[in-house]
CSV table of C-alpha atoms in Angstrom, one decimal:
chain,number,residue,atom,x,y,z
A,1,LEU,CA,161.8,-85.1,71.1
A,2,ALA,CA,162.3,-88.8,70.3
A,3,LEU,CA,161.1,-89.8,73.8
A,4,SER,CA,158.1,-87.6,73.5
A,5,LEU,CA,157.1,-89.1,70.1
A,6,LEU,CA,157.4,-92.6,71.6
A,7,GLY,CA,155.2,-91.6,74.5
A,8,CYS,CA,158.0,-92.2,77.0
A,9,ALA,CA,158.4,-88.6,78.1
A,10,SER,CA,155.8,-87.1,80.4
A,11,THR,CA,155.4,-83.9,82.4
A,12,LYS,CA,153.1,-85.7,84.8
A,13,PRO,CA,154.5,-87.3,88.0
A,14,PRO,CA,154.7,-91.1,88.1
A,15,LEU,CA,151.5,-93.0,89.0
A,16,LYS,CA,151.1,-93.7,92.7
A,17,THR,CA,150.4,-97.3,93.5
A,18,VAL,CA,148.6,-98.5,96.6
A,19,ARG,CA,150.7,-99.1,99.7
A,20,HIS,CA,150.3,-102.9,99.8
A,21,VAL,CA,148.5,-105.7,98.0
A,22,ASP,CA,147.8,-108.9,99.8
A,23,LEU,CA,148.5,-111.2,96.8
A,24,PRO,CA,146.3,-114.2,98.0
A,25,ARG,CA,143.3,-111.9,98.4
A,26,TYR,CA,143.9,-110.3,95.0
A,27,MET,CA,143.9,-113.6,93.2
A,28,GLY,CA,140.7,-114.8,91.4
A,29,ASP,CA,138.3,-113.4,88.9
A,30,TRP,CA,137.8,-109.7,88.1
A,31,ARG,CA,135.2,-108.4,85.7
A,32,VAL,CA,136.4,-105.6,83.4
A,33,ILE,CA,133.9,-102.8,84.2
A,34,ALA,CA,135.7,-100.1,82.1
A,35,ASN,CA,139.0,-99.6,80.3
A,36,ILE,CA,140.7,-97.3,77.9
A,37,PRO,CA,139.9,-99.0,74.6
A,38,TYR,CA,142.9,-100.1,72.6
A,39,PHE,CA,143.3,-102.5,69.6
A,40,ALA,CA,143.6,-105.8,71.7
A,41,GLU,CA,140.4,-105.3,73.7
A,42,ARG,CA,138.2,-103.1,71.6
A,43,GLY,CA,134.7,-104.4,71.0
A,44,TYR,CA,134.9,-107.1,73.7
A,45,VAL,CA,132.0,-107.9,76.1
A,46,ASP,CA,131.9,-110.2,79.1
A,47,SER,CA,135.6,-109.6,79.8
A,48,ILE,CA,137.2,-111.3,82.8
A,49,GLU,CA,140.7,-111.0,84.1
A,50,SER,CA,141.8,-113.9,86.3
A,51,TYR,CA,144.9,-114.4,88.5
A,52,ALA,CA,146.4,-117.3,90.4
A,53,LEU,CA,149.7,-117.6,92.3
A,54,ARG,CA,152.0,-120.2,90.9
A,55,PRO,CA,154.4,-122.4,92.9
A,56,ASP,CA,157.4,-120.6,91.4
A,57,GLY,CA,156.1,-117.2,92.8
A,58,LYS,CA,154.9,-115.9,89.4
A,59,ILE,CA,151.3,-115.2,88.7
A,60,ALA,CA,149.2,-117.1,86.1
A,61,ASN,CA,147.0,-114.5,84.3
A,62,TRP,CA,144.3,-115.4,81.9
A,63,PHE,CA,141.8,-113.2,80.1
A,64,ARG,CA,138.4,-114.4,78.8
A,65,CYS,CA,136.1,-112.4,76.6
A,66,ARG,CA,133.6,-112.4,73.8
A,67,LYS,CA,133.9,-110.3,70.7
A,68,GLY,CA,130.9,-108.0,70.2
A,69,SER,CA,128.1,-110.3,71.4
A,70,PHE,CA,127.2,-112.4,74.4
A,71,ARG,CA,126.4,-115.1,71.9
A,72,ALA,CA,129.9,-115.1,70.5
A,73,PRO,CA,132.2,-117.9,71.7
A,74,GLN,CA,134.4,-117.1,74.7
A,75,LYS,CA,138.0,-116.7,73.9
A,76,ARG,CA,140.8,-117.2,76.4
A,77,TYR,CA,144.3,-115.8,76.4
A,78,ASP,CA,147.0,-116.9,78.9
A,79,PHE,CA,149.9,-114.8,80.2
A,80,VAL,CA,152.4,-114.8,83.1
A,81,GLY,CA,152.9,-112.0,85.5
A,82,ARG,CA,155.6,-111.3,88.1
A,83,VAL,CA,155.7,-108.9,91.0
A,84,THR,CA,158.5,-106.3,90.4
A,85,ASN,CA,158.1,-104.5,93.8
A,86,ARG,CA,157.9,-107.1,96.6
A,87,GLU,CA,157.6,-104.3,99.2
A,88,THR,CA,154.2,-103.3,98.0
A,89,ASN,CA,153.2,-106.1,95.6
A,90,ALA,CA,151.5,-103.3,93.6
A,91,GLU,CA,153.9,-103.3,90.7
A,92,TRP,CA,153.9,-106.2,88.2
A,93,GLU,CA,155.0,-107.0,84.7
A,94,ILE,CA,152.8,-109.2,82.6
A,95,ARG,CA,154.4,-111.1,79.8
A,96,PHE,CA,152.3,-111.2,76.7
A,97,ALA,CA,154.8,-112.7,74.3
A,98,PRO,CA,158.4,-113.9,74.6
A,99,LEU,CA,159.8,-110.3,74.3
A,100,ILE,CA,156.8,-108.2,75.4
A,101,ASN,CA,156.5,-107.3,79.1
A,102,VAL,CA,153.9,-104.7,80.1
A,103,LYS,CA,153.9,-102.8,83.4
A,104,TYR,CA,150.9,-103.4,85.5
A,105,LEU,CA,150.4,-100.9,88.4
A,106,ILE,CA,147.7,-101.3,91.0
A,107,ILE,CA,146.8,-97.7,91.6
A,108,ASP,CA,143.5,-98.0,93.5
A,109,LEU,CA,142.1,-100.9,95.5
A,110,ASP,CA,139.0,-101.4,97.6
A,111,PRO,CA,140.0,-102.4,101.3
A,112,ALA,CA,137.6,-105.4,100.9
A,113,TYR,CA,139.2,-106.3,97.5
A,114,GLN,CA,135.9,-106.0,95.7
A,115,TRP,CA,137.3,-103.6,93.0
A,116,THR,CA,140.6,-102.3,91.8
A,117,VAL,CA,142.2,-100.1,89.2
A,118,VAL,CA,145.1,-101.1,87.1
A,119,GLY,CA,147.2,-98.4,85.4
A,120,HIS,CA,150.1,-98.1,83.1
A,121,PRO,CA,152.9,-95.5,83.4
A,122,SER,CA,152.0,-93.9,80.1
A,123,ARG,CA,148.4,-93.4,81.2
A,124,LYS,CA,147.3,-94.6,77.7
A,125,TYR,CA,146.0,-97.9,79.2
A,126,GLY,CA,143.9,-98.5,82.3
A,127,TRP,CA,141.3,-100.9,83.7
A,128,ILE,CA,138.6,-100.6,86.3
A,129,ILE,CA,137.8,-104.1,87.5
A,130,HIS,CA,135.3,-105.6,90.0
A,131,ARG,CA,134.5,-109.0,91.5
A,132,GLU,CA,130.9,-108.6,90.3
A,133,LYS,CA,129.4,-107.9,86.9
A,134,THR,CA,128.2,-104.5,88.0
A,135,MET,CA,129.6,-101.7,90.1
A,136,PRO,CA,127.6,-99.0,92.1
A,137,ASP,CA,127.6,-95.7,90.2
A,138,SER,CA,128.9,-93.9,93.3
A,139,THR,CA,131.9,-96.2,93.5
A,140,TYR,CA,132.6,-95.8,89.7
A,141,ARG,CA,132.4,-92.0,90.0
A,142,GLY,CA,134.8,-92.0,92.9
A,143,ILE,CA,137.3,-94.1,91.0
A,144,LEU,CA,137.0,-91.7,88.0
A,145,ALA,CA,137.7,-88.7,90.3
A,146,ARG,CA,140.8,-90.5,91.7
A,147,LEU,CA,142.0,-91.3,88.2
A,148,ASP,CA,141.8,-87.6,87.3
A,149,ALA,CA,143.8,-86.8,90.4
A,150,GLN,CA,146.5,-89.3,89.1
A,151,GLY,CA,146.7,-87.5,85.8
A,152,TYR,CA,144.5,-89.8,83.8
A,153,ASP,CA,141.8,-88.4,81.5
A,154,SER,CA,138.9,-90.2,83.1
A,155,LYS,CA,136.7,-89.4,80.0
A,156,ALA,CA,138.9,-91.9,78.1
A,157,PHE,CA,137.5,-94.8,80.1
A,158,VAL,CA,134.6,-96.7,78.4
A,159,LYS,CA,132.4,-99.2,80.2
A,160,VAL,CA,132.7,-102.8,79.0
A,161,PRO,CA,129.3,-104.6,78.9
A,162,GLN,CA,129.2,-107.5,81.4
A,163,LEU,CA,125.4,-108.2,81.0
A,164,PRO,CA,123.4,-108.5,77.8
A,165,THR,CA,121.1,-105.7,79.0
A,166,GLN,CA,124.1,-103.3,78.8
A,167,LEU,CA,124.1,-103.8,75.0
A,168,SER,CA,121.7,-102.7,72.3
A,169,ALA,CA,119.3,-105.5,71.3
A,170,THR,CA,121.2,-106.2,68.0
A,171,ARG,CA,124.5,-106.9,69.7
A,172,ARG,CA,123.4,-109.3,72.4
């Protein structure tokens, strides 16, 4: 019961990660096309996840975003990641604070490294990210179907505006 209340117990099978991630190809900027909104990212627009390999083998990770409007100043948050499964490179931990490490699972990846999906074992968090500001609808729908197959509720994903035209006129 205690594990269930903490969200640790699940009747769903573990998330399946991709077979292999070529880390140098994965590095760079990724636009957050959609996520499962949670307190730390709710209301952001123009969100960008960036990664770079460090000489010590860890991954520099920084997140840039604007709160509510494209006119808002861009904020930047810096983190450090490390690969926890060197066989696949698809399982990471991202350190958000000295004692807070969060699992980062690459569960879907375009063969051309143009889009990817990052999941969390709880399925309470998830991100669909793309190299460009927009993603073809057919690609997005295919990703949502695969998320459902992995036990996610794809309806929980909400698009993150990357262009002012994706917002109402009052929030630009």
